[in-house]
Amino acid sequence: MKKSIFAIAMMLTAVSASAQEVKVAEPEFINSYCILTSDSTFATLPKESGVIGKHENKVKKWSKWIGSAADIVGAGGMIGAATAGPVGGVINGVRVMGGAAGVANAAGTVSGLAGSSGMDIIFKGGHSSYSFKADGNNVRLLIKGENNETDPMDCYRIVRFKDSKKERRIQWIEFESALIGSDETKKAGYVQFEGHKYGNQSYLLSIPASEMEKGEYGIFYMSIITATTIPVGTFSVK
């Protein structure tokens, strides 16, 4: 037991030390997604908007760990997008949108994205315009928000897309932040990460090197309550 406590303490100390080593200015603009290229430099990641469409396989009945999701409307491939509600709270009401719709339209509120649970979010093109080779180090992301008072584990999801030559997609599911890193969420394409405050209004997210397989990745900001768009930062690991 003492050994376990000591190991956890050492890990937290290492994470804190790593964050303190970063000496870079915060990004200029809110909702900028950046990747650290050193302790003092970063590159800005491209932001893409996808469309919401039917899951490429029959929508599964997800297990209880996913939590409550908005209704999926079956007729004509339409989806239910929930109306505004508190972050992490019960979502009430359904508004219907036809066929595939832009993420920007579907996610007018935080619950709009929740209303896409069970559906695929699809991005054109097989690759992000930003790519790098995995080098065995953690991947560090710097994101500027309106503020950094909310736990970033509740605000962000990092996904590994299922990709082809023509598109990248992820089946959107809802789950508590405590399940990030679990076997179930990893199998669904959701990547483990850690997050901390950085500067006045930014977050520093760190993805363990062990999570960084070759492939296509996206960063979703899911805790905007009054936003009209949900920007998705993308990158490729070669």
PDB file of C-alpha atoms in Angstrom:
ATOM      1  CA  MET A   1       0.000   0.000   0.000  1.00  0.00           C
ATOM      2  CA  LYS A   2       2.793   2.389   0.952  1.00  0.00           C
ATOM      3  CA  LYS A   3       4.587   1.556  -2.289  1.00  0.00           C
ATOM      4  CA  SER A   4       1.446   2.387  -4.310  1.00  0.00           C
ATOM      5  CA  ILE A   5       1.002   5.735  -2.561  1.00  0.00           C
ATOM      6  CA  PHE A   6       4.680   6.543  -3.122  1.00  0.00           C
ATOM      7  CA  ALA A   7       4.419   5.650  -6.840  1.00  0.00           C
ATOM      8  CA  ILE A   8       1.364   7.889  -7.303  1.00  0.00           C
ATOM      9  CA  ALA A   9       3.097  10.743  -5.488  1.00  0.00           C
ATOM     10  CA  MET A  10       6.164  10.388  -7.703  1.00  0.00           C
ATOM     11  CA  MET A  11       4.005  10.389 -10.844  1.00  0.00           C
ATOM     12  CA  LEU A  12       2.191  13.579  -9.782  1.00  0.00           C
ATOM     13  CA  THR A  13       5.507  15.206  -8.950  1.00  0.00           C
ATOM     14  CA  ALA A  14       6.862  14.301 -12.396  1.00  0.00           C
ATOM     15  CA  VAL A  15       3.786  15.733 -14.126  1.00  0.00           C
ATOM     16  CA  SER A  16       4.032  18.958 -12.106  1.00  0.00           C
ATOM     17  CA  ALA A  17       7.735  19.267 -12.877  1.00  0.00           C
ATOM     18  CA  SER A  18       7.085  18.732 -16.568  1.00  0.00           C
ATOM     19  CA  ALA A  19       4.476  21.507 -16.593  1.00  0.00           C
ATOM     20  CA  GLN A  20       6.881  23.865 -14.812  1.00  0.00           C
ATOM     21  CA  GLU A  21       9.540  23.234 -17.447  1.00  0.00           C
ATOM     22  CA  VAL A  22       7.328  24.693 -20.197  1.00  0.00           C
ATOM     23  CA  LYS A  23       8.220  28.322 -20.834  1.00  0.00           C
ATOM     24  CA  VAL A  24       6.077  29.444 -23.739  1.00  0.00           C
ATOM     25  CA  ALA A  25       3.613  32.305 -24.172  1.00  0.00           C
ATOM     26  CA  GLU A  26      -0.079  31.449 -24.213  1.00  0.00           C
ATOM     27  CA  PRO A  27      -1.637  31.262 -27.690  1.00  0.00           C
ATOM     28  CA  GLU A  28      -2.948  34.573 -29.003  1.00  0.00           C
ATOM     29  CA  PHE A  29      -6.510  33.502 -29.708  1.00  0.00           C
ATOM     30  CA  ILE A  30      -9.196  31.696 -27.712  1.00  0.00           C
ATOM     31  CA  ASN A  31      -9.889  28.121 -28.878  1.00  0.00           C
ATOM     32  CA  SER A  32      -6.427  27.820 -30.412  1.00  0.00           C
ATOM     33  CA  TYR A  33      -5.103  24.263 -30.419  1.00  0.00           C
ATOM     34  CA  CYS A  34      -1.317  24.092 -30.291  1.00  0.00           C
ATOM     35  CA  ILE A  35       1.236  21.307 -29.980  1.00  0.00           C
ATOM     36  CA  LEU A  36       4.511  21.889 -28.152  1.00  0.00           C
ATOM     37  CA  THR A  37       7.539  21.313 -30.347  1.00  0.00           C
ATOM     38  CA  SER A  38       9.885  22.063 -27.411  1.00  0.00           C
ATOM     39  CA  ASP A  39       9.610  23.526 -23.912  1.00  0.00           C
ATOM     40  CA  SER A  40       9.630  27.009 -25.474  1.00  0.00           C
ATOM     41  CA  THR A  41       7.987  26.631 -28.901  1.00  0.00           C
ATOM     42  CA  PHE A  42       4.709  25.404 -30.320  1.00  0.00           C
ATOM     43  CA  ALA A  43       2.926  24.925 -33.630  1.00  0.00           C
ATOM     44  CA  THR A  44      -0.747  25.774 -34.169  1.00  0.00           C
ATOM     45  CA  LEU A  45      -2.865  22.807 -35.201  1.00  0.00           C
ATOM     46  CA  PRO A  46      -5.467  23.025 -37.968  1.00  0.00           C
ATOM     47  CA  LYS A  47      -9.106  23.320 -36.917  1.00  0.00           C
ATOM     48  CA  GLU A  48     -11.652  21.350 -38.861  1.00  0.00           C
ATOM     49  CA  SER A  49     -15.440  21.038 -38.873  1.00  0.00           C
ATOM     50  CA  GLY A  50     -17.058  17.692 -39.537  1.00  0.00           C
ATOM     51  CA  VAL A  51     -20.524  16.406 -40.291  1.00  0.00           C
ATOM     52  CA  ILE A  52     -22.712  14.181 -38.187  1.00  0.00           C
ATOM     53  CA  GLY A  53     -24.002  11.054 -39.909  1.00  0.00           C
ATOM     54  CA  LYS A  54     -25.148   7.543 -39.240  1.00  0.00           C
ATOM     55  CA  HIS A  55     -22.694   5.200 -37.590  1.00  0.00           C
ATOM     56  CA  GLU A  56     -21.129   3.060 -40.307  1.00  0.00           C
ATOM     57  CA  ASN A  57     -22.278  -0.045 -38.446  1.00  0.00           C
ATOM     58  CA  LYS A  58     -25.597  -0.601 -36.740  1.00  0.00           C
ATOM     59  CA  VAL A  59     -25.736   1.618 -33.653  1.00  0.00           C
ATOM     60  CA  LYS A  60     -24.948  -0.553 -30.681  1.00  0.00           C
ATOM     61  CA  LYS A  61     -26.731  -0.525 -27.364  1.00  0.00           C
ATOM     62  CA  TRP A  62     -23.918   0.917 -25.293  1.00  0.00           C
ATOM     63  CA  SER A  63     -23.281  -0.400 -21.806  1.00  0.00           C
ATOM     64  CA  LYS A  64     -24.167   1.554 -18.661  1.00  0.00           C
ATOM     65  CA  TRP A  65     -20.786   3.270 -18.387  1.00  0.00           C
ATOM     66  CA  ILE A  66     -21.669   5.543 -21.292  1.00  0.00           C
ATOM     67  CA  GLY A  67     -24.394   7.291 -19.296  1.00  0.00           C
ATOM     68  CA  SER A  68     -27.534   8.974 -20.559  1.00  0.00           C
ATOM     69  CA  ALA A  69     -27.667  10.057 -24.189  1.00  0.00           C
ATOM     70  CA  ALA A  70     -30.213  11.969 -26.190  1.00  0.00           C
ATOM     71  CA  ASP A  71     -32.682   9.998 -28.286  1.00  0.00           C
ATOM     72  CA  ILE A  72     -31.676   8.922 -31.778  1.00  0.00           C
ATOM     73  CA  VAL A  73     -34.507   9.565 -34.216  1.00  0.00           C
ATOM     74  CA  GLY A  74     -34.685   6.715 -36.710  1.00  0.00           C
ATOM     75  CA  ALA A  75     -36.824   8.163 -39.465  1.00  0.00           C
ATOM     76  CA  GLY A  76     -34.929   9.299 -42.547  1.00  0.00           C
ATOM     77  CA  GLY A  77     -31.532   9.058 -40.884  1.00  0.00           C
ATOM     78  CA  MET A  78     -32.343  11.986 -38.618  1.00  0.00           C
ATOM     79  CA  ILE A  79     -30.710  12.542 -35.260  1.00  0.00           C
ATOM     80  CA  GLY A  80     -31.875  14.072 -32.009  1.00  0.00           C
ATOM     81  CA  ALA A  81     -29.883  17.043 -30.791  1.00  0.00           C
ATOM     82  CA  ALA A  82     -30.654  18.095 -27.250  1.00  0.00           C
ATOM     83  CA  THR A  83     -31.444  21.609 -26.152  1.00  0.00           C
ATOM     84  CA  ALA A  84     -29.336  23.591 -23.733  1.00  0.00           C
ATOM     85  CA  GLY A  85     -28.650  22.076 -20.329  1.00  0.00           C
ATOM     86  CA  PRO A  86     -26.028  22.122 -17.591  1.00  0.00           C
ATOM     87  CA  VAL A  87     -22.684  20.485 -18.241  1.00  0.00           C
ATOM     88  CA  GLY A  88     -22.848  16.828 -17.242  1.00  0.00           C
ATOM     89  CA  GLY A  89     -26.525  17.166 -16.294  1.00  0.00           C
ATOM     90  CA  VAL A  90     -29.626  15.483 -17.581  1.00  0.00           C
ATOM     91  CA  ILE A  91     -30.444  16.666 -21.085  1.00  0.00           C
ATOM     92  CA  ASN A  92     -34.042  17.653 -21.764  1.00  0.00           C
ATOM     93  CA  GLY A  93     -35.793  18.202 -25.059  1.00  0.00           C
ATOM     94  CA  VAL A  94     -34.981  17.161 -28.595  1.00  0.00           C
ATOM     95  CA  ARG A  95     -34.731  19.156 -31.766  1.00  0.00           C
ATOM     96  CA  VAL A  96     -34.528  17.276 -35.019  1.00  0.00           C
ATOM     97  CA  MET A  97     -32.052  17.842 -37.813  1.00  0.00           C
ATOM     98  CA  GLY A  98     -32.129  16.068 -41.132  1.00  0.00           C
ATOM     99  CA  GLY A  99     -29.487  13.763 -42.551  1.00  0.00           C
ATOM    100  CA  ALA A 100     -25.899  14.778 -41.930  1.00  0.00           C
ATOM    101  CA  ALA A 101     -25.396  18.199 -40.401  1.00  0.00           C
ATOM    102  CA  GLY A 102     -22.379  20.355 -39.663  1.00  0.00           C
ATOM    103  CA  VAL A 103     -20.860  19.969 -36.221  1.00  0.00           C
ATOM    104  CA  ALA A 104     -21.100  23.722 -35.868  1.00  0.00           C
ATOM    105  CA  ASN A 105     -24.886  23.518 -36.227  1.00  0.00           C
ATOM    106  CA  ALA A 106     -25.362  20.353 -34.215  1.00  0.00           C
ATOM    107  CA  ALA A 107     -23.364  21.611 -31.275  1.00  0.00           C
ATOM    108  CA  GLY A 108     -24.889  25.015 -30.638  1.00  0.00           C
ATOM    109  CA  THR A 109     -24.705  24.103 -26.956  1.00  0.00           C
ATOM    110  CA  VAL A 110     -22.720  21.596 -24.966  1.00  0.00           C
ATOM    111  CA  SER A 111     -25.727  19.268 -25.066  1.00  0.00           C
ATOM    112  CA  GLY A 112     -25.868  19.531 -28.845  1.00  0.00           C
ATOM    113  CA  LEU A 113     -22.775  17.367 -29.040  1.00  0.00           C
ATOM    114  CA  ALA A 114     -24.247  15.060 -26.433  1.00  0.00           C
ATOM    115  CA  GLY A 115     -27.250  14.712 -28.716  1.00  0.00           C
ATOM    116  CA  SER A 116     -24.953  13.122 -31.278  1.00  0.00           C
ATOM    117  CA  SER A 117     -24.193  10.179 -29.028  1.00  0.00           C
ATOM    118  CA  GLY A 118     -24.197   6.975 -31.032  1.00  0.00           C
ATOM    119  CA  MET A 119     -23.654   8.841 -34.313  1.00  0.00           C
ATOM    120  CA  ASP A 120     -20.416   9.257 -36.260  1.00  0.00           C
ATOM    121  CA  ILE A 121     -18.673  12.618 -36.559  1.00  0.00           C
ATOM    122  CA  ILE A 122     -16.991  12.564 -39.960  1.00  0.00           C
ATOM    123  CA  PHE A 123     -14.174  14.669 -41.404  1.00  0.00           C
ATOM    124  CA  LYS A 124     -13.294  14.923 -45.076  1.00  0.00           C
ATOM    125  CA  GLY A 125      -9.877  13.686 -46.148  1.00  0.00           C
ATOM    126  CA  GLY A 126      -7.815  10.854 -44.798  1.00  0.00           C
ATOM    127  CA  HIS A 127      -5.220  13.002 -43.033  1.00  0.00           C
ATOM    128  CA  SER A 128      -4.778  16.154 -41.003  1.00  0.00           C
ATOM    129  CA  SER A 129      -2.618  18.828 -42.608  1.00  0.00           C
ATOM    130  CA  TYR A 130      -0.316  18.702 -39.549  1.00  0.00           C
ATOM    131  CA  SER A 131       1.731  15.561 -39.003  1.00  0.00           C
ATOM    132  CA  PHE A 132       4.791  14.433 -37.066  1.00  0.00           C
ATOM    133  CA  LYS A 133       6.671  11.239 -36.314  1.00  0.00           C
ATOM    134  CA  ALA A 134       6.221   9.511 -32.983  1.00  0.00           C
ATOM    135  CA  ASP A 135       9.505   9.811 -31.063  1.00  0.00           C
ATOM    136  CA  GLY A 136       8.699   7.977 -27.849  1.00  0.00           C
ATOM    137  CA  ASN A 137       7.902  11.160 -25.917  1.00  0.00           C
ATOM    138  CA  ASN A 138       4.636  12.405 -24.477  1.00  0.00           C
ATOM    139  CA  VAL A 139       2.626  14.669 -26.758  1.00  0.00           C
ATOM    140  CA  ARG A 140       1.857  18.019 -25.121  1.00  0.00           C
ATOM    141  CA  LEU A 141      -1.022  20.196 -26.253  1.00  0.00           C
ATOM    142  CA  LEU A 142      -1.546  23.840 -25.291  1.00  0.00           C
ATOM    143  CA  ILE A 143      -5.112  25.122 -25.603  1.00  0.00           C
ATOM    144  CA  LYS A 144      -6.362  28.618 -24.838  1.00  0.00           C
ATOM    145  CA  GLY A 145      -9.901  28.915 -23.483  1.00  0.00           C
ATOM    146  CA  GLU A 146     -12.201  31.618 -22.126  1.00  0.00           C
ATOM    147  CA  ASN A 147     -10.682  30.745 -18.748  1.00  0.00           C
ATOM    148  CA  ASN A 148      -9.096  27.716 -17.092  1.00  0.00           C
ATOM    149  CA  GLU A 149     -11.282  27.348 -14.013  1.00  0.00           C
ATOM    150  CA  THR A 150     -12.938  24.081 -15.139  1.00  0.00           C
ATOM    151  CA  ASP A 151     -11.249  20.690 -14.936  1.00  0.00           C
ATOM    152  CA  PRO A 152      -9.934  20.081 -18.480  1.00  0.00           C
ATOM    153  CA  MET A 153     -10.816  16.394 -18.139  1.00  0.00           C
ATOM    154  CA  ASP A 154     -14.455  17.508 -18.186  1.00  0.00           C
ATOM    155  CA  CYS A 155     -13.949  19.942 -21.078  1.00  0.00           C
ATOM    156  CA  TYR A 156     -11.956  17.964 -23.623  1.00  0.00           C
ATOM    157  CA  ARG A 157     -11.916  14.626 -25.391  1.00  0.00           C
ATOM    158  CA  ILE A 158      -8.990  13.420 -27.496  1.00  0.00           C
ATOM    159  CA  VAL A 159      -9.883  10.762 -30.052  1.00  0.00           C
ATOM    160  CA  ARG A 160      -8.124   8.448 -32.451  1.00  0.00           C
ATOM    161  CA  PHE A 161     -10.126   8.429 -35.663  1.00  0.00           C
ATOM    162  CA  LYS A 162     -11.000   5.432 -37.749  1.00  0.00           C
ATOM    163  CA  ASP A 163      -9.525   6.627 -41.040  1.00  0.00           C
ATOM    164  CA  SER A 164      -9.593   5.746 -44.710  1.00  0.00           C
ATOM    165  CA  LYS A 165      -8.272   7.459 -47.837  1.00  0.00           C
ATOM    166  CA  LYS A 166     -11.385   9.639 -48.045  1.00  0.00           C
ATOM    167  CA  GLU A 167     -12.382  10.394 -44.466  1.00  0.00           C
ATOM    168  CA  ARG A 168     -11.821  10.211 -40.712  1.00  0.00           C
ATOM    169  CA  ARG A 169     -14.601   9.352 -38.265  1.00  0.00           C
ATOM    170  CA  ILE A 170     -15.330   8.687 -34.624  1.00  0.00           C
ATOM    171  CA  GLN A 171     -18.494   7.349 -33.045  1.00  0.00           C
ATOM    172  CA  TRP A 172     -19.420   9.949 -30.438  1.00  0.00           C
ATOM    173  CA  ILE A 173     -20.269   8.590 -27.008  1.00  0.00           C
ATOM    174  CA  GLU A 174     -20.903  10.223 -23.651  1.00  0.00           C
ATOM    175  CA  PHE A 175     -19.078   9.126 -20.501  1.00  0.00           C
ATOM    176  CA  GLU A 176     -17.792  10.556 -17.244  1.00  0.00           C
ATOM    177  CA  SER A 177     -14.247  11.922 -17.206  1.00  0.00           C
ATOM    178  CA  ALA A 178     -13.318   9.337 -14.559  1.00  0.00           C
ATOM    179  CA  LEU A 179     -13.535   6.710 -17.304  1.00  0.00           C
ATOM    180  CA  ILE A 180     -10.888   8.336 -19.497  1.00  0.00           C
ATOM    181  CA  GLY A 181      -8.152   5.729 -19.852  1.00  0.00           C
ATOM    182  CA  SER A 182     -10.443   2.760 -19.165  1.00  0.00           C
ATOM    183  CA  ASP A 183     -10.363  -0.254 -21.470  1.00  0.00           C
ATOM    184  CA  GLU A 184     -13.865   0.538 -22.728  1.00  0.00           C
ATOM    185  CA  THR A 185     -13.160   4.117 -23.754  1.00  0.00           C
ATOM    186  CA  LYS A 186      -9.805   3.204 -25.295  1.00  0.00           C
ATOM    187  CA  LYS A 187     -11.455   0.533 -27.452  1.00  0.00           C
ATOM    188  CA  ALA A 188     -13.962   3.145 -28.610  1.00  0.00           C
ATOM    189  CA  GLY A 189     -11.117   5.409 -29.780  1.00  0.00           C
ATOM    190  CA  TYR A 190     -10.916   7.828 -26.850  1.00  0.00           C
ATOM    191  CA  VAL A 191      -7.339   8.594 -25.795  1.00  0.00           C
ATOM    192  CA  GLN A 192      -6.014   8.836 -22.250  1.00  0.00           C
ATOM    193  CA  PHE A 193      -4.513  12.191 -21.244  1.00  0.00           C
ATOM    194  CA  GLU A 194      -3.788  14.437 -18.271  1.00  0.00           C
ATOM    195  CA  GLY A 195      -4.604  18.126 -18.020  1.00  0.00           C
ATOM    196  CA  HIS A 196      -3.496  21.108 -15.951  1.00  0.00           C
ATOM    197  CA  LYS A 197      -3.903  24.861 -15.846  1.00  0.00           C
ATOM    198  CA  TYR A 198      -1.363  26.899 -17.777  1.00  0.00           C
ATOM    199  CA  GLY A 199      -0.967  30.652 -17.594  1.00  0.00           C
ATOM    200  CA  ASN A 200      -3.997  32.905 -17.177  1.00  0.00           C
ATOM    201  CA  GLN A 201      -6.552  31.099 -19.315  1.00  0.00           C
ATOM    202  CA  SER A 202      -4.969  28.071 -20.986  1.00  0.00           C
ATOM    203  CA  TYR A 203      -4.622  24.333 -20.402  1.00  0.00           C
ATOM    204  CA  LEU A 204      -1.656  22.049 -20.903  1.00  0.00           C
ATOM    205  CA  LEU A 205      -2.747  18.533 -21.886  1.00  0.00           C
ATOM    206  CA  SER A 206      -0.307  15.631 -21.987  1.00  0.00           C
ATOM    207  CA  ILE A 207      -0.847  12.367 -23.861  1.00  0.00           C
ATOM    208  CA  PRO A 208       1.392   9.499 -22.658  1.00  0.00           C
ATOM    209  CA  ALA A 209       3.832   8.204 -25.264  1.00  0.00           C
ATOM    210  CA  SER A 210       2.324   4.748 -24.771  1.00  0.00           C
ATOM    211  CA  GLU A 211      -0.969   6.055 -26.213  1.00  0.00           C
ATOM    212  CA  MET A 212       0.547   7.482 -29.371  1.00  0.00           C
ATOM    213  CA  GLU A 213      -0.006   4.943 -32.104  1.00  0.00           C
ATOM    214  CA  LYS A 214       0.296   5.860 -35.755  1.00  0.00           C
ATOM    215  CA  GLY A 215      -2.940   7.369 -36.966  1.00  0.00           C
ATOM    216  CA  GLU A 216      -5.246  10.380 -37.079  1.00  0.00           C
ATOM    217  CA  TYR A 217      -6.263  12.336 -33.978  1.00  0.00           C
ATOM    218  CA  GLY A 218      -8.751  15.019 -33.004  1.00  0.00           C
ATOM    219  CA  ILE A 219      -9.274  17.240 -29.932  1.00  0.00           C
ATOM    220  CA  PHE A 220     -12.874  18.094 -29.074  1.00  0.00           C
ATOM    221  CA  TYR A 221     -13.867  20.991 -26.831  1.00  0.00           C
ATOM    222  CA  MET A 222     -17.200  19.864 -25.408  1.00  0.00           C
ATOM    223  CA  SER A 223     -17.995  22.229 -22.530  1.00  0.00           C
ATOM    224  CA  ILE A 224     -19.154  25.351 -24.329  1.00  0.00           C
ATOM    225  CA  ILE A 225     -22.667  26.206 -23.209  1.00  0.00           C
ATOM    226  CA  THR A 226     -23.425  29.172 -25.460  1.00  0.00           C
ATOM    227  CA  ALA A 227     -21.066  28.641 -28.391  1.00  0.00           C
ATOM    228  CA  THR A 228     -22.206  28.340 -31.994  1.00  0.00           C
ATOM    229  CA  THR A 229     -19.291  26.160 -33.039  1.00  0.00           C
ATOM    230  CA  ILE A 230     -17.185  23.403 -31.545  1.00  0.00           C
ATOM    231  CA  PRO A 231     -13.691  23.642 -33.071  1.00  0.00           C
ATOM    232  CA  VAL A 232     -11.828  20.368 -33.509  1.00  0.00           C
ATOM    233  CA  GLY A 233      -8.040  20.429 -33.637  1.00  0.00           C
ATOM    234  CA  THR A 234      -6.452  17.638 -35.678  1.00  0.00           C
ATOM    235  CA  PHE A 235      -3.042  16.049 -36.156  1.00  0.00           C
ATOM    236  CA  SER A 236      -1.461  12.924 -37.629  1.00  0.00           C
ATOM    237  CA  VAL A 237       1.125  10.654 -36.043  1.00  0.00           C
ATOM    238  CA  LYS A 238       3.367   8.929 -38.588  1.00  0.00           C
TER     239      LYS A 238
END
